[in-house]
XYZ file of C-alpha atoms in Angstrom:
359
model
C -10.061 -15.226 10.874
C -8.543 -18.430 9.489
C -5.127 -17.336 10.756
C -6.604 -16.519 14.171
C -8.179 -19.993 14.340
C -4.870 -21.586 13.317
C -2.817 -19.641 15.838
C -5.304 -20.502 18.594
C -4.729 -24.199 17.884
C -0.948 -23.809 17.949
C -0.187 -23.769 14.230
C 2.268 -21.369 12.663
C 0.940 -19.502 9.658
C 2.737 -18.280 6.536
C 0.835 -16.160 4.027
C 1.576 -15.152 0.438
C -0.176 -12.218 -1.222
C 0.603 -9.510 -3.795
C 0.054 -6.943 -1.027
C 1.758 -6.374 2.312
C 0.297 -5.699 5.765
C -2.763 -7.735 4.794
C -5.379 -8.873 7.348
C -3.789 -12.341 7.354
C -0.260 -10.925 7.347
C -1.020 -8.964 10.516
C -1.689 -12.267 12.314
C 0.693 -14.636 10.502
C 4.191 -15.652 11.589
C 5.566 -14.852 8.138
C 4.102 -12.650 5.406
C 5.534 -13.066 1.907
C 4.692 -10.349 -0.600
C 4.837 -11.519 -4.218
C 2.584 -11.680 -7.277
C 0.789 -15.004 -7.700
C 2.513 -15.267 -11.091
C 5.953 -15.222 -9.408
C 6.233 -19.002 -9.338
C 9.736 -19.023 -7.831
C 8.387 -17.139 -4.796
C 5.392 -19.456 -4.682
C 7.704 -22.476 -4.623
C 9.842 -20.954 -1.853
C 6.671 -20.258 0.106
C 5.436 -23.845 -0.328
C 8.788 -25.272 0.802
C 8.291 -23.598 4.173
C 4.855 -25.021 5.022
C 3.186 -28.407 5.570
C -0.039 -27.659 3.692
C -1.332 -24.854 1.460
C -4.887 -23.520 1.347
C -6.433 -20.333 -0.023
C -9.068 -17.805 0.954
C -10.321 -16.762 -2.472
C -10.631 -18.604 -5.748
C -9.039 -16.141 -8.168
C -5.598 -17.660 -7.735
C -4.130 -18.803 -11.075
C -4.116 -22.557 -11.604
C -0.377 -22.384 -12.360
C 0.172 -20.926 -8.885
C -1.600 -23.859 -7.249
C 0.388 -26.294 -9.419
C 3.696 -24.701 -8.430
C 2.813 -24.842 -4.729
C 1.731 -28.483 -5.065
C 5.280 -29.428 -6.084
C 6.342 -28.982 -2.455
C 3.190 -29.216 -0.277
C -0.348 -30.560 -0.601
C -2.812 -27.900 -1.797
C -6.276 -28.286 -0.279
C -8.764 -27.913 -1.882
C -6.821 -29.070 -4.931
C -5.880 -27.051 -7.968
C -8.590 -28.716 -10.060
C -11.230 -27.325 -7.676
C -9.784 -23.861 -8.228
C -9.659 -24.373 -11.990
C -13.317 -25.391 -12.113
C -14.787 -22.772 -9.802
C -12.895 -19.692 -10.975
C -14.586 -19.817 -14.379
C -18.364 -19.616 -14.583
C -18.578 -21.619 -17.795
C -16.462 -24.484 -16.435
C -18.351 -24.389 -13.141
C -21.823 -24.471 -14.674
C -20.836 -27.107 -17.222
C -19.465 -29.283 -14.401
C -22.670 -28.944 -12.390
C -24.896 -29.656 -15.383
C -22.814 -32.691 -16.364
C -23.378 -34.168 -12.895
C -27.126 -33.597 -12.993
C -27.098 -30.843 -10.373
C -29.721 -28.061 -10.533
C -28.236 -24.978 -12.175
C -29.713 -21.869 -13.767
C -30.187 -22.286 -17.540
C -27.069 -20.931 -19.297
C -25.372 -20.654 -22.671
C -21.765 -20.027 -23.707
C -21.239 -16.733 -25.560
C -18.138 -16.216 -27.703
C -19.535 -13.906 -30.402
C -22.434 -11.503 -31.023
C -24.112 -14.288 -32.984
C -23.869 -16.586 -29.952
C -25.478 -13.947 -27.751
C -28.409 -13.358 -30.110
C -28.964 -17.106 -30.423
C -28.787 -17.558 -26.656
C -31.277 -14.746 -26.074
C -33.630 -16.361 -28.574
C -33.491 -19.523 -26.448
C -33.484 -18.079 -22.928
C -35.463 -14.880 -23.565
C -35.524 -11.597 -21.683
C -34.673 -10.709 -19.003
C -31.306 -12.457 -18.857
C -27.942 -11.829 -17.204
C -24.725 -11.587 -19.224
C -21.639 -12.447 -17.164
C -17.923 -12.653 -17.771
C -16.804 -16.265 -17.471
C -13.814 -15.528 -15.268
C -12.847 -13.499 -12.217
C -16.191 -12.109 -11.154
C -17.418 -11.516 -7.603
C -19.701 -9.119 -5.692
C -21.656 -8.400 -8.866
C -18.610 -7.511 -10.949
C -18.727 -8.516 -14.615
C -22.517 -8.806 -14.755
C -25.058 -6.993 -16.919
C -28.815 -7.520 -16.779
C -30.435 -7.440 -20.216
C -34.129 -6.574 -20.340
C -34.582 -5.673 -24.023
C -32.842 -6.190 -27.405
C -31.677 -2.567 -27.611
C -29.234 -3.192 -24.708
C -27.313 -5.956 -26.458
C -24.843 -3.816 -28.445
C -23.805 -1.677 -25.467
C -23.480 -4.781 -23.267
C -21.116 -6.431 -25.733
C -19.090 -3.227 -26.067
C -18.572 -3.097 -22.287
C -17.020 -6.581 -22.154
C -15.039 -6.916 -25.402
C -13.094 -10.033 -26.376
C -13.978 -12.085 -23.325
C -15.601 -15.449 -22.867
C -19.108 -14.776 -21.604
C -21.993 -16.710 -20.130
C -25.657 -15.833 -20.589
C -27.953 -16.972 -17.798
C -31.712 -16.988 -17.660
C -33.029 -14.497 -15.124
C -34.332 -16.314 -12.040
C -37.452 -15.079 -10.259
C -36.445 -16.091 -6.735
C -38.070 -15.661 -3.344
C -34.721 -15.614 -1.518
C -31.047 -16.466 -1.775
C -29.552 -19.045 0.562
C -26.194 -20.724 1.031
C -24.843 -23.909 2.538
C -21.194 -24.131 3.566
C -19.889 -27.675 3.608
C -16.645 -29.096 4.923
C -15.083 -32.357 3.775
C -12.191 -34.057 5.514
C -9.336 -36.145 4.155
C -11.341 -39.239 5.100
C -14.412 -38.057 3.182
C -16.314 -36.992 6.303
C -18.827 -34.183 5.798
C -20.099 -31.360 8.004
C -22.228 -28.274 7.424
C -23.812 -25.342 9.242
C -27.312 -25.697 7.839
C -28.974 -23.242 5.493
C -28.136 -19.540 5.777
C -30.394 -16.851 4.291
C -28.685 -13.964 2.505
C -29.792 -10.515 1.372
C -27.731 -8.348 -0.964
C -27.414 -4.635 -1.632
C -25.857 -3.468 -4.914
C -24.846 -7.095 -5.605
C -22.795 -7.248 -2.375
C -23.811 -9.445 0.549
C -25.476 -7.212 3.138
C -26.977 -9.419 5.861
C -26.878 -13.168 6.529
C -29.298 -14.903 8.915
C -28.979 -18.381 10.415
C -30.868 -20.588 10.471
C -32.724 -19.615 7.299
C -36.530 -19.535 7.314
C -37.016 -22.358 4.811
C -38.959 -25.565 5.334
C -37.207 -28.764 6.339
C -37.574 -30.362 2.920
C -35.755 -27.466 1.244
C -33.076 -27.471 3.947
C -32.409 -31.197 3.568
C -32.276 -30.889 -0.204
C -29.837 -27.944 -0.083
C -27.528 -29.833 2.284
C -27.642 -32.994 0.174
C -26.841 -31.039 -3.008
C -23.913 -29.395 -1.212
C -22.589 -32.759 -0.075
C -22.828 -34.071 -3.638
C -20.914 -31.083 -5.012
C -18.081 -31.567 -2.501
C -17.868 -35.261 -3.319
C -17.967 -34.802 -7.105
C -15.230 -32.140 -6.917
C -13.264 -34.230 -4.390
C -12.934 -31.213 -2.101
C -10.735 -31.406 0.977
C -11.518 -28.231 2.867
C -14.493 -25.899 2.577
C -16.917 -25.085 -0.211
C -19.967 -22.840 -0.195
C -22.901 -23.464 -2.516
C -24.991 -20.357 -3.194
C -28.589 -21.097 -4.197
C -31.606 -19.295 -5.576
C -34.863 -20.537 -4.049
C -37.423 -19.910 -6.779
C -41.016 -18.814 -6.309
C -42.063 -22.407 -6.994
C -39.824 -23.837 -4.259
C -37.036 -25.072 -6.525
C -33.358 -24.811 -5.598
C -30.977 -23.661 -8.336
C -27.222 -23.371 -7.824
C -25.994 -19.856 -8.535
C -22.289 -20.065 -7.686
C -19.669 -22.120 -5.868
C -16.940 -20.746 -3.600
C -14.215 -23.222 -2.495
C -13.239 -21.387 0.688
C -14.673 -19.805 3.843
C -17.628 -17.715 2.698
C -18.857 -14.301 3.774
C -22.232 -15.763 4.745
C -20.440 -18.071 7.201
C -18.590 -15.360 9.079
C -21.286 -15.542 11.760
C -20.045 -19.049 12.646
C -16.998 -17.429 14.262
C -19.238 -16.421 17.190
C -22.354 -18.559 16.852
C -21.088 -22.140 16.476
C -19.025 -24.662 18.408
C -16.669 -24.887 15.425
C -16.380 -21.921 13.047
C -15.962 -22.319 9.303
C -12.378 -21.105 9.728
C -11.408 -23.703 12.317
C -13.195 -26.331 10.217
C -11.156 -25.402 7.148
C -8.022 -25.757 9.264
C -9.127 -29.134 10.595
C -9.964 -30.407 7.112
C -6.782 -29.332 5.340
C -4.567 -30.515 8.209
C -6.191 -33.954 8.339
C -7.861 -33.532 11.732
C -11.363 -34.828 12.524
C -14.079 -32.284 11.703
C -15.573 -30.402 14.653
C -19.174 -29.970 15.756
C -21.106 -27.359 13.782
C -23.789 -26.974 16.452
C -25.200 -23.455 16.550
C -25.139 -22.046 20.072
C -27.795 -19.407 19.358
C -29.518 -18.037 16.247
C -27.342 -15.382 14.623
C -27.177 -12.680 11.986
C -24.204 -11.011 10.306
C -24.094 -7.539 8.743
C -21.222 -6.472 6.504
C -19.403 -3.194 7.186
C -18.467 -1.536 3.894
C -16.108 1.360 3.280
C -18.937 3.869 2.829
C -19.471 3.808 6.598
C -16.259 5.896 6.878
C -17.426 8.644 4.503
C -18.092 11.070 7.381
C -15.186 9.967 9.533
C -14.482 7.070 11.897
C -17.632 5.092 12.712
C -18.919 5.174 16.273
C -17.675 1.775 17.401
C -18.820 2.322 20.966
C -22.416 2.646 19.812
C -22.355 -0.775 18.139
C -20.527 -2.345 21.077
C -23.220 -1.024 23.432
C -25.396 -3.881 22.164
C -24.310 -6.645 24.565
C -25.084 -9.514 22.162
C -23.293 -7.967 19.160
C -19.707 -8.813 18.226
C -17.487 -6.454 16.208
C -14.934 -7.778 13.697
C -12.622 -5.404 11.829
C -10.241 -6.933 9.319
C -7.308 -4.538 9.486
C -7.704 -3.168 5.961
C -6.027 0.218 5.933
C -8.052 2.150 3.348
C -11.851 2.202 3.368
C -13.377 2.341 -0.118
C -17.019 2.240 -1.247
C -18.064 -1.386 -1.606
C -14.979 -2.717 0.167
C -15.663 -5.148 2.993
C -13.886 -3.688 6.014
C -15.440 -5.881 8.706
C -18.721 -7.214 10.020
C -21.020 -7.338 13.013
C -22.565 -10.536 14.360
C -25.613 -10.537 16.621
C -26.786 -13.514 18.702
C -30.397 -13.724 19.864
C -33.241 -16.069 20.764
C -34.514 -16.145 17.183
C -33.076 -15.419 13.724
C -35.504 -12.531 13.313
C -34.378 -10.916 16.555
C -30.739 -11.373 15.596
C -31.329 -9.732 12.197
C -33.127 -6.778 13.776
C -30.398 -6.338 16.369
C -27.482 -6.481 13.928
C -29.137 -3.906 11.649
C -29.762 -1.599 14.611
C -26.149 -1.934 15.746
C -24.859 -1.132 12.267
C -27.151 1.900 11.991
C -25.767 3.146 15.317
C -22.246 3.284 13.833
C -23.051 6.463 11.909
C -24.715 8.259 14.814
C -22.736 10.967 16.563
C -21.067 9.870 19.776
């Protein structure tokens, strides 16, 4: 979707990925297939472009450094370095006085027992690096689970987080330009299934005070990290009305995919504008919207019934061009536009349910 936005504005797009025939590669002018650790290929790639950006944060810091020898990397490599490791990310947030879930570093069984004594049960044990969609996470509810949890993640840096009793999860996607200008799409409400984002609804049903606070926190994070580009802040909204930062994502975010249809400027075009030094565009929402992910399990009984979903006139279908559907793999999404967020959410769920009905 970033490549589509770039091509629409007349830019040529080169992409580098360990895989070929990727969703971006299908749209790009040039697709380079190479491991991120192949720094010679990374340097050749960077020589051929004016600016480098990325669409997920698990790119090695050395890769970003190699690319930066020949083209500006936006957001910068330090943003990647901070956000791809939970311990660095949470320590950064805490050091800047930003609200974060209580956490402790775990490097040994003794550390874990001490951390559990402080934070109590339940708690969530997470790998410090390379986790997404619930990967590398174990919920601990009693002491007898500790040994098996440690055995499942041996010899890794870990983070223990206090379990948060939240009323909902929300996100704010912020954009920051080269000149320090800031834009956002308001607060988006997210629901998950099996730790994977299921449905996003915009605008979120939170009061104005919470919305203003979430946006201000997001702006502060972008400024403290000196982001040029996009960054999503994922929040827990606790039962007592407190916002706690769960995670950061320095890129277009799944919860913002609905902006492709619902807003004057999508998150993808905004990322393009930011990294290329253009003025940021309007984030006005044209109509309330909801997005539903399409996971690989929808293909378990054959090709989904696309016509049934497209029979909803206010629903848009997006398929990413991934060749092999797998359980839990994000293959595409639906976006519904309506007169209210609640109507949009109902409509997008109905359209998704229709995909598995016989034609």
